[in-house]
Short mmCIF file of C-alpha atoms in Angstrom, two decimals:
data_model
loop_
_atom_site.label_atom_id
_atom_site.label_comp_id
_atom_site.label_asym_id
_atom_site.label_seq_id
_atom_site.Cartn_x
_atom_site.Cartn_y
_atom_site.Cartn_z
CA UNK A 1 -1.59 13.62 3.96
CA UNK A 2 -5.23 14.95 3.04
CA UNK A 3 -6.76 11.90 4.58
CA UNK A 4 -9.05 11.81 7.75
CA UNK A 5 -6.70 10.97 10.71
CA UNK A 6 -9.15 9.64 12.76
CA UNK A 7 -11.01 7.29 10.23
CA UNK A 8 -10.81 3.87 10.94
CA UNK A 9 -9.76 0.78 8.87
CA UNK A 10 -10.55 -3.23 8.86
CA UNK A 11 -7.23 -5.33 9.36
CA UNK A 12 -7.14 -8.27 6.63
CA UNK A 13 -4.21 -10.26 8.34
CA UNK A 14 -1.08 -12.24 6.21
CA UNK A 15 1.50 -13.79 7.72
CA UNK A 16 4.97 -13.28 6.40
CA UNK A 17 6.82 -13.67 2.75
CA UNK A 18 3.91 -12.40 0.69
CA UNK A 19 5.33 -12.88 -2.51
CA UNK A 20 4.33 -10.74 -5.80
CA UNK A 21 2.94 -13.72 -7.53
CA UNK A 22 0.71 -14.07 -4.56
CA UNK A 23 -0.63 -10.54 -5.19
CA UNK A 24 -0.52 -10.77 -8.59
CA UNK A 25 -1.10 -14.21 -10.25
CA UNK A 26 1.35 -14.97 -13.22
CA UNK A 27 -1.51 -16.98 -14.90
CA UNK A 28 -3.71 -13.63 -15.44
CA UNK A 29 -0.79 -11.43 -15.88
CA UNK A 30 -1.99 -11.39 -19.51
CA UNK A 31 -5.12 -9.93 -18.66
CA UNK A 32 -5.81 -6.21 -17.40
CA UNK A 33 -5.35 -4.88 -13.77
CA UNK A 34 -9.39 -5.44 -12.84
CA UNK A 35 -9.06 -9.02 -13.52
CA UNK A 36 -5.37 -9.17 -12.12
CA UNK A 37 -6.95 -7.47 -9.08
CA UNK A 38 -10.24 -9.91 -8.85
CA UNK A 39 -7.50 -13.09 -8.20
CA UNK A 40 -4.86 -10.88 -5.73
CA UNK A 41 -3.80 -13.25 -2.90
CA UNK A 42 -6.63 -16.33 -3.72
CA UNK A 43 -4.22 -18.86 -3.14
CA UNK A 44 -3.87 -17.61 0.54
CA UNK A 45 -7.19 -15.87 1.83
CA UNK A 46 -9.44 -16.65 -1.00
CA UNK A 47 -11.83 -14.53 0.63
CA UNK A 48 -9.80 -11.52 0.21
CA UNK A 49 -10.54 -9.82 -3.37
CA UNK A 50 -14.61 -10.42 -2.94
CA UNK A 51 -14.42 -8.99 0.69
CA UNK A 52 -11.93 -6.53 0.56
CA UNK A 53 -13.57 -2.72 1.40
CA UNK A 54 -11.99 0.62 0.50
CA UNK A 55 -9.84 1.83 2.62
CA UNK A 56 -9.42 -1.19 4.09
CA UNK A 57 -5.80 -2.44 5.58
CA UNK A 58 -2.87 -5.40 5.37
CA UNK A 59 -1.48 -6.39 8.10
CA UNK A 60 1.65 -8.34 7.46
CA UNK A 61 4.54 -10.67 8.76
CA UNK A 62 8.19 -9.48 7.61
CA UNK A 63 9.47 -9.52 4.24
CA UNK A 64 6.03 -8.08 2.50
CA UNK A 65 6.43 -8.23 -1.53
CA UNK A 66 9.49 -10.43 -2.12
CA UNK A 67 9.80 -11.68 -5.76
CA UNK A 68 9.26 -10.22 -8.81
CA UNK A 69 9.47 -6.57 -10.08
CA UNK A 70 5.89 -6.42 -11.25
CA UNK A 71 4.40 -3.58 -10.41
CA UNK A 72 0.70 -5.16 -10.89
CA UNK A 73 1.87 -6.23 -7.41
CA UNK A 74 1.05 -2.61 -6.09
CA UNK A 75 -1.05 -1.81 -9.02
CA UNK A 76 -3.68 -4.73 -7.50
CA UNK A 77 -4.11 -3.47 -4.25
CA UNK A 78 -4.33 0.00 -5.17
CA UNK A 79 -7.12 -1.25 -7.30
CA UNK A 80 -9.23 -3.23 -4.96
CA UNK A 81 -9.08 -0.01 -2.63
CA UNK A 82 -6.76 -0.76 0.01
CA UNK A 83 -5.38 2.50 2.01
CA UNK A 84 -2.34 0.66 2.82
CA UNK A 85 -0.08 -2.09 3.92
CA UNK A 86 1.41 -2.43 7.61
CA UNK A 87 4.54 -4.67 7.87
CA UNK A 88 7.68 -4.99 9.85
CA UNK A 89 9.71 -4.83 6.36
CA UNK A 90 8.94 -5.09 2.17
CA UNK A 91 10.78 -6.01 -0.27
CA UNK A 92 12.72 -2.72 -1.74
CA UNK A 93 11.50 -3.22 -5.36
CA UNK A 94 7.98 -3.82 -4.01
CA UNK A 95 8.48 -0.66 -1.82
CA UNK A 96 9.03 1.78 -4.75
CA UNK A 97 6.90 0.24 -6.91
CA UNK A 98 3.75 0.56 -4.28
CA UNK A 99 4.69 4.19 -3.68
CA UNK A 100 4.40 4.98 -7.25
CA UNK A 101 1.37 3.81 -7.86
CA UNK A 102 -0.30 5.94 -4.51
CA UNK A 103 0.02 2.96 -1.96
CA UNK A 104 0.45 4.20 1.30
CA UNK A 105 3.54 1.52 3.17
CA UNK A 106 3.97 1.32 6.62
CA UNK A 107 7.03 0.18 8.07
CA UNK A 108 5.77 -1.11 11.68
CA UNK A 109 8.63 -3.42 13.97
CA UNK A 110 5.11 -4.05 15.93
CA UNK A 111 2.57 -4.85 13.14
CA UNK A 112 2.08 -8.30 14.74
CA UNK A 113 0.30 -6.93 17.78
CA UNK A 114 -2.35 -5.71 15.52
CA UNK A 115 -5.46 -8.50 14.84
CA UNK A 116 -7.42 -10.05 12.11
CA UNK A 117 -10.71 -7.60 11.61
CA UNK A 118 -9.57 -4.96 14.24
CA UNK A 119 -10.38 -1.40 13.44
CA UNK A 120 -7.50 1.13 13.55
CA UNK A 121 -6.03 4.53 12.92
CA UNK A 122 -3.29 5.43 10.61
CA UNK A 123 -2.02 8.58 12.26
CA UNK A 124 0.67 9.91 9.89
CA UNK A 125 1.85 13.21 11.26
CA UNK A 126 2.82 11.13 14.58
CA UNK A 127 4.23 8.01 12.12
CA UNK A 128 2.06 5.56 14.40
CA UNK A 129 -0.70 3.37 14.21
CA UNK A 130 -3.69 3.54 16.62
CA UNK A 131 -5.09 -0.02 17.68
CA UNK A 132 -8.43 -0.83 18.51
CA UNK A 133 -7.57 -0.86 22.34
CA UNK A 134 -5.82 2.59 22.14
CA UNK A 135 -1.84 1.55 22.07
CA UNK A 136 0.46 3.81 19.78
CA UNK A 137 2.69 1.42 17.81
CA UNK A 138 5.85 3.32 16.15
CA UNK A 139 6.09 3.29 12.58
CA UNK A 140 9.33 4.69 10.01
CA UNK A 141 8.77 7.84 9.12
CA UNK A 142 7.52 8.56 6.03
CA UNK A 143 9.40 11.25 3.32
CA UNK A 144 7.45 13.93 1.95
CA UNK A 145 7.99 12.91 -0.70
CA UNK A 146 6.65 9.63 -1.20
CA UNK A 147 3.70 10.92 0.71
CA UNK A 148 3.11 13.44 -1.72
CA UNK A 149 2.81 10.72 -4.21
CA UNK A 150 0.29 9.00 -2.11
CA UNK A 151 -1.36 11.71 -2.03
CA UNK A 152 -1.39 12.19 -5.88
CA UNK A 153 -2.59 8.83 -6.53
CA UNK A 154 1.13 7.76 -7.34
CA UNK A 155 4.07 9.46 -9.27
CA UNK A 156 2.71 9.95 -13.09
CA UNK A 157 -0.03 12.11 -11.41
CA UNK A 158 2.40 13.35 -9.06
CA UNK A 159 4.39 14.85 -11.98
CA UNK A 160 1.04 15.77 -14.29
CA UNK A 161 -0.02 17.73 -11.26
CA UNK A 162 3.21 20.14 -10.87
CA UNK A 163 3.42 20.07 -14.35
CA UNK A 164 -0.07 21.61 -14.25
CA UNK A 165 0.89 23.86 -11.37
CA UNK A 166 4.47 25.19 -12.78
CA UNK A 167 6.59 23.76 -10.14
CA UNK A 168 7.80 21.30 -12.50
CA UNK A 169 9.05 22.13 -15.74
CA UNK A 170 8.60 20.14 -19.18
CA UNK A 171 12.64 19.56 -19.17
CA UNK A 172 14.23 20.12 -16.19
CA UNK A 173 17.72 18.80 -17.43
CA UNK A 174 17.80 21.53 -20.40
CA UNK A 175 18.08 24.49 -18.09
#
């Protein structure tokens, strides 16, 4: 990943179960992602879209994006500038859908040792997390390929940037 290793991030805690409706209300699914974005998880920390920072962090119980397919889920926290989301486990529709739209997961067994507004590290090459006090907590690895995507800002840029660059071609099935 291009980003800083040693810049820190904010913890906004959840507990666990964070449903998709949660993250992105059905009542202003009708609407566009900013105002989709500007009512992400009021009904449990209504302080959380006003206060939110970039590159800010989730912290989060088990089970992190259960419910529906929508991928405003992602989309959401992607746009209120969060770097990522730290949880023992996600939902697998919520996990593909937050890796192509560039949002860094992190699959953490540990995640619950980290606190409400502490400052920490994401350090990717070592698939860890760096706590305020200095303890290494293990994360999953992370394929290349889904941090590439990250990286792009999430898979339609992914594939407008090799297309760009050649090393993907226009039809790749017609050979």
């Amino acid at each position: 990943m291009t980003r800083d290793p040693q810049t820190s991030h904010r913890v906004w805690r959840l507990g666990a179960d964070v449903d998709t409706d949660q993250l992105a209300p059905g009542a202003y699914m009708k609407y566009g992602i900013d105002e989709i974005a500007r009512h992400c998880l009021e009904r449990v920390r209504p302080d959380f879209a006003g206060g939110v920072q970039p590159g800010d962090v989730i912290v989060a119980g088990p089970n992190f994006g259960i419910g529906s397919s929508r991928e405003q889920a992602a989309q959401a926290l992607v746009t209120l500038g969060l770097r990522a989301v730290i949880a023992p486990s996600f939902s697998g529709l919520y996990f593909r859908n937050a890796f192509n739209v560039g949002l860094l997961l992190l699959t953490c067994p540990q995640a619950e040792r980290i606190q409400e507004g502490e400052r920490i590290r994401i350090d990717l090459l070592g698939d860890r997390i760096i706590t305020g006090d200095g303890a290494a907590l293990p994360c999953e690895p992370i394929p290349g390929f889904l941090r590439d995507m990250v990286d792009a800002g999430g898979l339609l840029n992914l594939l407008k940037r090799r297309l760009a660059d050649g090393t993907l071609k226009p039809n790749p099935m017609r050979a």
